[in-house]
Structures are given as structure tokens and as C-alpha cells.
CSV table of C-alpha atoms in Angstrom, one decimal:
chain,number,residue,atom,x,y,z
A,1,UNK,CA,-4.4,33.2,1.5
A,2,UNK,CA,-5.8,34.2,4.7
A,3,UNK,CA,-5.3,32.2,7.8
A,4,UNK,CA,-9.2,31.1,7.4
A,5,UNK,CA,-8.4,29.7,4.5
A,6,UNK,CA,-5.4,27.8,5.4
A,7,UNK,CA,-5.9,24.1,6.0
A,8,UNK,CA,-5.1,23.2,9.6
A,9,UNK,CA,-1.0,22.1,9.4
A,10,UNK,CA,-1.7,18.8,11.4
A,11,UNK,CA,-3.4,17.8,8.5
A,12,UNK,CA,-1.1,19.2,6.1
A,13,UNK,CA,1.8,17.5,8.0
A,14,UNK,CA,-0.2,13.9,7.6
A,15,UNK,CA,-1.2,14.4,3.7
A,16,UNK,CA,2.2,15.4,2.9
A,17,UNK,CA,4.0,12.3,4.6
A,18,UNK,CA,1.9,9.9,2.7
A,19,UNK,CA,2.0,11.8,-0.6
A,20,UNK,CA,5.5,11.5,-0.3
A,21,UNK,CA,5.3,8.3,0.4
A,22,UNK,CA,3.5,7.1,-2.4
A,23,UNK,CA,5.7,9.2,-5.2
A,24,UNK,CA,8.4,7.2,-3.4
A,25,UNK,CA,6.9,3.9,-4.1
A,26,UNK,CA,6.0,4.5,-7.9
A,27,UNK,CA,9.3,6.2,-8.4
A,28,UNK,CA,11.0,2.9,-6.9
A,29,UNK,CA,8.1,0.8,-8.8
A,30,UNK,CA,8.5,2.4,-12.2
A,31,UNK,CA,12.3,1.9,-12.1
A,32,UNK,CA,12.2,-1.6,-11.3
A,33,UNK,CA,9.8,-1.9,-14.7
A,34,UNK,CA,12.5,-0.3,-16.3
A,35,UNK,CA,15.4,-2.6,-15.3
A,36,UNK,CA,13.8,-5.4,-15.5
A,37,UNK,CA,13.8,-4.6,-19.6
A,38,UNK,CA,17.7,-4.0,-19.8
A,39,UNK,CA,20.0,-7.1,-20.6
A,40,UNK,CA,20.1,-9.6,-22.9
A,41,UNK,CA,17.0,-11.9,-21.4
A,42,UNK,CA,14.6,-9.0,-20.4
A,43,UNK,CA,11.3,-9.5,-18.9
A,44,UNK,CA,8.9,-9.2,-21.7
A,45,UNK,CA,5.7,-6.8,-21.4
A,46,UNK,CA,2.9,-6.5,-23.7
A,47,UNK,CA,1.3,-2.8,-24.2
A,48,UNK,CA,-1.8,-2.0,-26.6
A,49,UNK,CA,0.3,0.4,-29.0
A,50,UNK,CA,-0.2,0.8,-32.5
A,51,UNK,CA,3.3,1.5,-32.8
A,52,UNK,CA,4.4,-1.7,-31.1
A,53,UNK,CA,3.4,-4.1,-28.4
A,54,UNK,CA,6.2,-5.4,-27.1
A,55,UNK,CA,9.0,-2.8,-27.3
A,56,UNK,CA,11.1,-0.6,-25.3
A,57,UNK,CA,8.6,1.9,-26.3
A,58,UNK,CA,5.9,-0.3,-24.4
A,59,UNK,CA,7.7,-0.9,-21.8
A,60,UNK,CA,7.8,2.7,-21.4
A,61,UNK,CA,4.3,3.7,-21.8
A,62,UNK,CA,3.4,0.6,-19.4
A,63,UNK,CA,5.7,2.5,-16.5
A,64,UNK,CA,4.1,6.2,-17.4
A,65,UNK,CA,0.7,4.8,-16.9
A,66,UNK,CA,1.7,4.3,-13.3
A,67,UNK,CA,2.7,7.7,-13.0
A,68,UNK,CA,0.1,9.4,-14.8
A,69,UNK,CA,-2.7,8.7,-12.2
A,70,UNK,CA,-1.5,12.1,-10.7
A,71,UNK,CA,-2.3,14.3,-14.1
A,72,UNK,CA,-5.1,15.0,-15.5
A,73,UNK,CA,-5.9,13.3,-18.3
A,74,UNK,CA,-6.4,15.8,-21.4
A,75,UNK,CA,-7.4,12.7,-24.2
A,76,UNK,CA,-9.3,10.1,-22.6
A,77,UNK,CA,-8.5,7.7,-25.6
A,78,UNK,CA,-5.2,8.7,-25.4
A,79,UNK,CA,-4.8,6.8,-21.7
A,80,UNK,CA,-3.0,3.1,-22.3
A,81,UNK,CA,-5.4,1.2,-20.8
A,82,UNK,CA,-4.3,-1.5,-19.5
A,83,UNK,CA,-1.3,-4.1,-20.3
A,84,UNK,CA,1.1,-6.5,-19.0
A,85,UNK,CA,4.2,-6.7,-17.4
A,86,UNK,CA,6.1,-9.4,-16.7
A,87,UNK,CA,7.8,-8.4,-13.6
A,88,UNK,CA,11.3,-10.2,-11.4
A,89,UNK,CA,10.8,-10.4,-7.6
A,90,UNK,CA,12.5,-7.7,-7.1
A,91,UNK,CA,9.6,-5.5,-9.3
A,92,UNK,CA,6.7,-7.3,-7.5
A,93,UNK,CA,8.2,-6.0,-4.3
A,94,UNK,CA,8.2,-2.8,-5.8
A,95,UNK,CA,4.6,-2.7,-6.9
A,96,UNK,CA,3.2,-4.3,-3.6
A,97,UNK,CA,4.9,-1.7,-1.6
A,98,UNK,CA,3.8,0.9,-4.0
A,99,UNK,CA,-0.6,-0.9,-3.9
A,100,UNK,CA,0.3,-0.4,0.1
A,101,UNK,CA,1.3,3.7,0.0
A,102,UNK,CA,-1.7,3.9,-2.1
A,103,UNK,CA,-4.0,2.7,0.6
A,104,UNK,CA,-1.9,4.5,3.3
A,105,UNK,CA,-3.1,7.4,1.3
A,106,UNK,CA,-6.6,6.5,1.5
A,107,UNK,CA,-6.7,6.0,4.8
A,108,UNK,CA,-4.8,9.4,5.4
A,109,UNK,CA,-7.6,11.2,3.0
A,110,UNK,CA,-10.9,9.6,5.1
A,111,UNK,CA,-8.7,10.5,8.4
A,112,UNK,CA,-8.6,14.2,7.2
A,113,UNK,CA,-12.6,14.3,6.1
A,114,UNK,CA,-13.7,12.8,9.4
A,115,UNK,CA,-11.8,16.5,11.3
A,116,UNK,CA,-13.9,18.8,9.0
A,117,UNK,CA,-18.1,20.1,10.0
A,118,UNK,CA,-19.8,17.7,8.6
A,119,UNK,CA,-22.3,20.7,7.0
A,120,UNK,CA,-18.8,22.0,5.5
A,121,UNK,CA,-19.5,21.0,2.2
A,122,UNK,CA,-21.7,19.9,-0.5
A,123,UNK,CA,-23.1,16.5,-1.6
A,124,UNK,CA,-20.8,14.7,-4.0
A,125,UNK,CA,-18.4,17.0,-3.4
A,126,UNK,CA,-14.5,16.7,-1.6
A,127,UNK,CA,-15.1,18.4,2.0
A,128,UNK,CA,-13.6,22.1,2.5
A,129,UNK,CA,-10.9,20.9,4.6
A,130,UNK,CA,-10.1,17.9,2.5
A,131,UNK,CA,-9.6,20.3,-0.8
A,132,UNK,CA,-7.3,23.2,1.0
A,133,UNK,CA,-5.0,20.2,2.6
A,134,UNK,CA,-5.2,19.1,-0.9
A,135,UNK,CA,-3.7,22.4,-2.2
A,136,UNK,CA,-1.0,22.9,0.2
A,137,UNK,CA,0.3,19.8,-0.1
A,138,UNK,CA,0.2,19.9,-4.4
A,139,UNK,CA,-2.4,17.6,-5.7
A,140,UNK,CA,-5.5,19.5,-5.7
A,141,UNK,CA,-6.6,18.2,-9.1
A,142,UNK,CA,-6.2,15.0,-8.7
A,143,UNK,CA,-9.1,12.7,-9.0
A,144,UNK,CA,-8.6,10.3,-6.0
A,145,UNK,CA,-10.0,7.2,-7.5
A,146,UNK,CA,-7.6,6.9,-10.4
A,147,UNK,CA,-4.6,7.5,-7.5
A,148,UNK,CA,-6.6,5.0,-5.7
A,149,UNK,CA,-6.4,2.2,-7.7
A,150,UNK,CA,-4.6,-0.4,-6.8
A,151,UNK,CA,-2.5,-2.3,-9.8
A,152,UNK,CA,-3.4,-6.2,-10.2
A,153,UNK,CA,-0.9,-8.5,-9.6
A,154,UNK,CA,-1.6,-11.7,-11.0
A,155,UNK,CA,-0.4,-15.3,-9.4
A,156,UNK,CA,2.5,-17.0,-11.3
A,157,UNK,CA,2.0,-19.8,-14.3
A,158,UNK,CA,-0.6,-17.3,-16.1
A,159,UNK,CA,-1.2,-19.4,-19.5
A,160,UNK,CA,-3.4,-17.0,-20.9
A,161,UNK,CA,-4.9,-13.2,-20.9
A,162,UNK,CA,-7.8,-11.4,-22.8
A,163,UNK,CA,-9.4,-8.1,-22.0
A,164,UNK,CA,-13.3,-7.7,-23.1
A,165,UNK,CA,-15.2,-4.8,-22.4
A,166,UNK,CA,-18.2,-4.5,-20.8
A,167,UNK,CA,-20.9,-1.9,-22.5
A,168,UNK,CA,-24.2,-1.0,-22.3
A,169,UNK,CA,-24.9,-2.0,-19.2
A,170,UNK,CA,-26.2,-0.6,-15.6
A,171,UNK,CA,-27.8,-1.9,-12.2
A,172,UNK,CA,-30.6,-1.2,-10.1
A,173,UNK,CA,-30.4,0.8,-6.6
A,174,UNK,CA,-33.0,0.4,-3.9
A,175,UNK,CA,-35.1,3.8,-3.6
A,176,UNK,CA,-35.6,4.6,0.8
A,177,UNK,CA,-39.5,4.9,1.1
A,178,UNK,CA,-39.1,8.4,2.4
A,179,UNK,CA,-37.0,9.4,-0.9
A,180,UNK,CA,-39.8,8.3,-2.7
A,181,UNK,CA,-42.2,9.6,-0.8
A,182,UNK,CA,-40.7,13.0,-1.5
A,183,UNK,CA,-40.7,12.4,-5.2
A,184,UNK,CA,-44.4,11.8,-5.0
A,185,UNK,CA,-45.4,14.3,-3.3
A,186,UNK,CA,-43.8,16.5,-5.6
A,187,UNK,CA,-45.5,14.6,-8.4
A,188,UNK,CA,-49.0,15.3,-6.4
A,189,UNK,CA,-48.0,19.2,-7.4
A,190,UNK,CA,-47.2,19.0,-10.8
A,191,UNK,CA,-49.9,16.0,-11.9
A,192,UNK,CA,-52.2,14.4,-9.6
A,193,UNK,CA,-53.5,12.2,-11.8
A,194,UNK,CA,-50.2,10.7,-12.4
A,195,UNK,CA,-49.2,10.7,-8.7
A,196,UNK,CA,-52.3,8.3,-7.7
A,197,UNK,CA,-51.7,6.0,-9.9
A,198,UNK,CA,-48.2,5.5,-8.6
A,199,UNK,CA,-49.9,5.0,-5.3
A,200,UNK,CA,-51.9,2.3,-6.4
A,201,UNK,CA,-50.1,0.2,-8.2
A,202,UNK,CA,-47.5,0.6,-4.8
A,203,UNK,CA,-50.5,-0.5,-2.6
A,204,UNK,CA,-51.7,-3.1,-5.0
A,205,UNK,CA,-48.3,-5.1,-4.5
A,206,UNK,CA,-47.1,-6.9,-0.9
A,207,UNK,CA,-43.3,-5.5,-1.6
A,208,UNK,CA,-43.2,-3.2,-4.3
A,209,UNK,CA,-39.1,-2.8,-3.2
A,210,UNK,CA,-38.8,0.2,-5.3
A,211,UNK,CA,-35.3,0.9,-7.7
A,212,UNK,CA,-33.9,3.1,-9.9
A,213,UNK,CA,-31.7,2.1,-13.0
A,214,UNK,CA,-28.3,3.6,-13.4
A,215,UNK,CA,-26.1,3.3,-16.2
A,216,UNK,CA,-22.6,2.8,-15.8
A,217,UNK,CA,-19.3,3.3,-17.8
A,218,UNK,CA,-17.9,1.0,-19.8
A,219,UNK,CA,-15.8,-1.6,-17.8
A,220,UNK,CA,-12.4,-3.2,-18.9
A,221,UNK,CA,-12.4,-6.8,-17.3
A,222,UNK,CA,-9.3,-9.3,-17.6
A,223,UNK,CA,-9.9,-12.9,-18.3
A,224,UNK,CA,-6.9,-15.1,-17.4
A,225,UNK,CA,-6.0,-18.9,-17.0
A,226,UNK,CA,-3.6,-20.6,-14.5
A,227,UNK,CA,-2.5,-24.0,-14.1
A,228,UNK,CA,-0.6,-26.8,-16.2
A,229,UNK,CA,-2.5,-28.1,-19.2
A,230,UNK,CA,-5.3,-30.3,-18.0
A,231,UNK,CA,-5.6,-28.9,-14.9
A,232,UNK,CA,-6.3,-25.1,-15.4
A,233,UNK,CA,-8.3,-22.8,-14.1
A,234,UNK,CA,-10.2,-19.7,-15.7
A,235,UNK,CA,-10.5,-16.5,-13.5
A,236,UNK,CA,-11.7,-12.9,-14.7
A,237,UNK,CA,-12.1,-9.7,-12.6
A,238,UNK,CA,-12.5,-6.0,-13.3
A,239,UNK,CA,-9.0,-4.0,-14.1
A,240,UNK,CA,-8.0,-0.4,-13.9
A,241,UNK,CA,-4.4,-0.2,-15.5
A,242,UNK,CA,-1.6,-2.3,-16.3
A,243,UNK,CA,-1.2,-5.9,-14.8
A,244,UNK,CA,1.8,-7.3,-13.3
A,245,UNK,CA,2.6,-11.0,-13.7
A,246,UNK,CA,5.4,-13.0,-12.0
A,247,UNK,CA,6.9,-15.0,-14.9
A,248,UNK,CA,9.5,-14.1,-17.1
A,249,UNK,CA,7.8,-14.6,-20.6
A,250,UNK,CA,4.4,-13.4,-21.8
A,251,UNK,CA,1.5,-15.9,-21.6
A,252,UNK,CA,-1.0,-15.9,-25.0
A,253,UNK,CA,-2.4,-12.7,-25.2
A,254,UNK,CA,-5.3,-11.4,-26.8
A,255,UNK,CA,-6.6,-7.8,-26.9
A,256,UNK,CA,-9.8,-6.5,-28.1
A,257,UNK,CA,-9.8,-2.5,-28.7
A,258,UNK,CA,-13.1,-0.4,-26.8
A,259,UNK,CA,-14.2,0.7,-30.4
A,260,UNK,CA,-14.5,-2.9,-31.6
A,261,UNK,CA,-16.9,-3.8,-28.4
A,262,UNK,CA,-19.2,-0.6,-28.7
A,263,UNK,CA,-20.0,-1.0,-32.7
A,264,UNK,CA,-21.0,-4.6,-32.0
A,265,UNK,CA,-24.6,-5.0,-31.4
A,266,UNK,CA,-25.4,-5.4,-27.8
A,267,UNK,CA,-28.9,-6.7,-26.3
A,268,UNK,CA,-29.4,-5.5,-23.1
A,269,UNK,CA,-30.3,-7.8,-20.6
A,270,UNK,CA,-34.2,-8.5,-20.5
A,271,UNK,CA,-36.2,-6.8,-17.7
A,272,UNK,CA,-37.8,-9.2,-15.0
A,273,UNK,CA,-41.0,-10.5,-15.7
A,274,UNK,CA,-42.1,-8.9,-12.5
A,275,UNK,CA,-40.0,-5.8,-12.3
A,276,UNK,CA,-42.3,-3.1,-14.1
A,277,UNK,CA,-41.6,1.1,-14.5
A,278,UNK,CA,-43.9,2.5,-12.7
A,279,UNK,CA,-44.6,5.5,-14.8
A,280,UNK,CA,-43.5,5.8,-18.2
A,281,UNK,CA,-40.2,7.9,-18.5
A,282,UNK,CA,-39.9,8.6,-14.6
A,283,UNK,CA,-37.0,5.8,-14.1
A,284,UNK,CA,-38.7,4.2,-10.8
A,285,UNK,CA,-39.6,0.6,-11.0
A,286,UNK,CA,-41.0,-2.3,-8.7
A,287,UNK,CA,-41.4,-5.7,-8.0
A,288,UNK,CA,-45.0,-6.8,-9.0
A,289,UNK,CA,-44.5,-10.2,-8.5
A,290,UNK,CA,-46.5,-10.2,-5.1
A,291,UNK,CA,-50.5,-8.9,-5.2
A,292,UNK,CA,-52.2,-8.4,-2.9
């Protein structure tokens, strides 16, 4: 490697420090799972296995999925993905620490892309300087969100879980008028026609506000309950691994597997009276709610 290719050390020095850092903390994290499941009145932990939920065996998939945000996955189905552990003090310390290297390593990450040429690079695509610190240090291939992602610690007196999955479902992004003004005048090129009526129905409206719909992944949510009986309270939030819980036994569980969620028959959510495409198969809409 030549020395233009090298990454520059100060940066090397900084990504290795919190690298380090953060194996530290999921070492120490993933031991403290592990402990907390020797003795005679282990912490129980729930794993979606088909060879057993409740097990050493989960117990030990539950801590490898902590470590395993550094590999690549080769089976996506083959990821555990998500579960429960019931976790001692002692392991709650471990995780917080570990959910605090993990942002140190964020921050370290956006510290490193703000030294590189902005024009070093390509849209959607990990800065020049960013990927060569990467290498030296030893996790080139990682993908950063998964390392990211923080693991969910839930409050104490959790009564009970479920996990649903959410499918078939997107959002709508505003469109900037100059982005869209670029798209029509390309459309002008290719079919005239087509590109005036775009503009019209535009002008016809006060605020056409412009979007386009995106489709996004499936989603893994966690609904949970707190609270004595009487007085509980329901709570549900999107989840990206295994849960930690600060209780000794398991609250009622109840897992549903992805498969079961796709094959059911989903409705997508009905359009907006108002929101309308504005040409057929071209993914823009707007808002005709306001003539003019």
C-alpha cells in the first residue's frame, strides 16, 4: 500500500481506541449474559429457537447475537432476531457501558468523515478516508448500522412482551422543487406531452407539496406492559436485537415468526383523498386538496 493510500494515523490512532473499546464492552457484556445463567436460580432468557427457547443453548445464541453485529451475515434468516434476557445489575451495567462504546464509536466515525474533501467520495457511499481508517484498523466490512444499534433495555416489572412485524409498508418524502424541476425537464425531452400535463395539474393546485413513496423493510416492533395489575401501562417501540430486562423471571411472552406476518393478507393503508400520482407509473404525487 502506498503512502497515498494509507489513511492518515491520527485517525487510525482514534478509530482504533474506540474499536477497542467497544470489543471490550461486549466481551465484558456477553460474559455477564453468561454468568448470570450458571447456578442453581439462573436468570431466565427467552430465544426464538426451534431447538429450544429457554436453554443454555439460548442463552448462548442470545450472547452471539451481540457479537455478531461485527460479521457479515451470510443467511439473513439465519440471524436470531431478537429475544430476551433477563439480566442481574451487574449485567445491565455491562450492557449500558457496552450501548455507550457504541456511540463513542459513532461519534469517532462522523469525527473521521468531517477530515476527509468533501468531493472525496460518492453519494451513498462511506468517504475515502473513512473506508482506508476502516481497513487499518480491521473492520472494513462491517456495516455500521448493525454495530450501531444500540440494545433496548427495558424498565423493571415488565408483565408482558410480544413482537409483531411490520410489512408492507413505506412513507412519503418531500420532493425539493429544484429536484423536480430537473425531473421535468428531463420529461420535456423524452415526452412533452406528458411533461405539460404535470405542469398543469402543479399550477392548478395552491400547494401541490410534491412526495415520493418509498417502501421500507420489514420492521420487528416490541410490545410490552409494565405496572401491577390494575394499573399497567402498554408501551411498544421498534427493536433491532435482543432485549435486556431487569427482573429475574421471564414476563408472558409471545412470539410471532416474520413468515407468519408476510403470508397474512395485508391492506395497505388507503391513499389520501387528496394526495393524487401525478402521472401514472412515475412515483411523484401531490396534494390536490387546494385549487386554485
Amino acid at each position: 500500500m502506498s503512502r497515498e493510500d494509507r489513511a492518515n494515523p491520527a485517525n487510525v490512532k482514534l478509530l482504533r481506541v474506540a474499536y477497542n473499546e467497544l470489543l471490550d464492552a461486549q466481551a465484558k457484556a456477553i460474559d455477564a449474559v453468561v454468568t448470570d445463567g450458571k447456578g442453581d436460580d439462573p436468570y431466565e432468557v427467552f430465544a426464538p429457537l426451534p431447538s429450544g427457547q429457554h436453554g443454555r443453548e439460548a442463552r448462548l445464541a442470545l450472547a452471539r447475537s451481540i457479537k455478531d453485529v461485527f460479521d457479515i451475515p451470510q443467511n439473513k434468516r439465519a440471524k436470531l432476531e431478537s429475544g430476551l434476557i433477563c439480566a442481574s445489575p451487574v449485567t445491565v451495567a455491562a450492557i449500558e457501558r457496552l450501548n455507550i462504546a457504541k456511540e463513542s464509536l459513532k461519534s469517532t466515525v462522523s469525527q473521521i468523515k468531517g477530515t476527509d474533501d468533501p468531493d472525496n467520495g460518492s453519494l451513498g457511499y462511506r468517504p475515502v478516508e473513512l473506508q482506508r481508517t476502516m481497513k487499518e484498523v480491521g473492520f472494513a466490512a462491517a456495516d455500521l448500522k448493525r454495530v450501531y444499534a444500540k440494545i433496548r433495555i427495558l424498565e423493571p416489572g415488565v408483565h408482558r412482551v410480544s413482537w409483531t412485524w411490520l410489512v408492507n409498508h413505506g412513507t412519503y418524502k418531500p420532493i425539493p422543487r429544484d429536484v423536480l424541476e430537473r425531473r421535468l425537464a428531463g420529461l420535456e425531452k423524452e415526452d412533452p406531452a406528458a411533461a405539460a400535463l404535470a405542469r398543469s395539474r402543479l399550477d392548478a393546485v395552491e400547494k401541490p407539496r410534491p412526495v415520493t413513496f418509498f417502501t421500507l423493510p420489514d420492521q420487528l416492533r416490541v410490545n410490552y406492559s409494565t405496572g401491577a395489575k390494575g394499573s399497567r401501562t402498554n408501551k411498544s417501540a421498534a427493536v433491532s436485537g435482543v432485549l435486556v430486562v431487569p427482573q429475574k423471571s421471564l414476563p408472558i411472552i409471545k412470539w410471532v415468526d416474520r413468515d407468519l406476518h408476510q403470508t397474512r393478507k395485508r391492506t395497505r393503508r388507503p391513499e389520501p383523498v387528496a394526495r393524487r400520482e401525478l402521472l401514472p407509473g412515475w412515483g411523484v404525487f401531490y396534494d390536490a386538496s387546494s385549487p386554485r
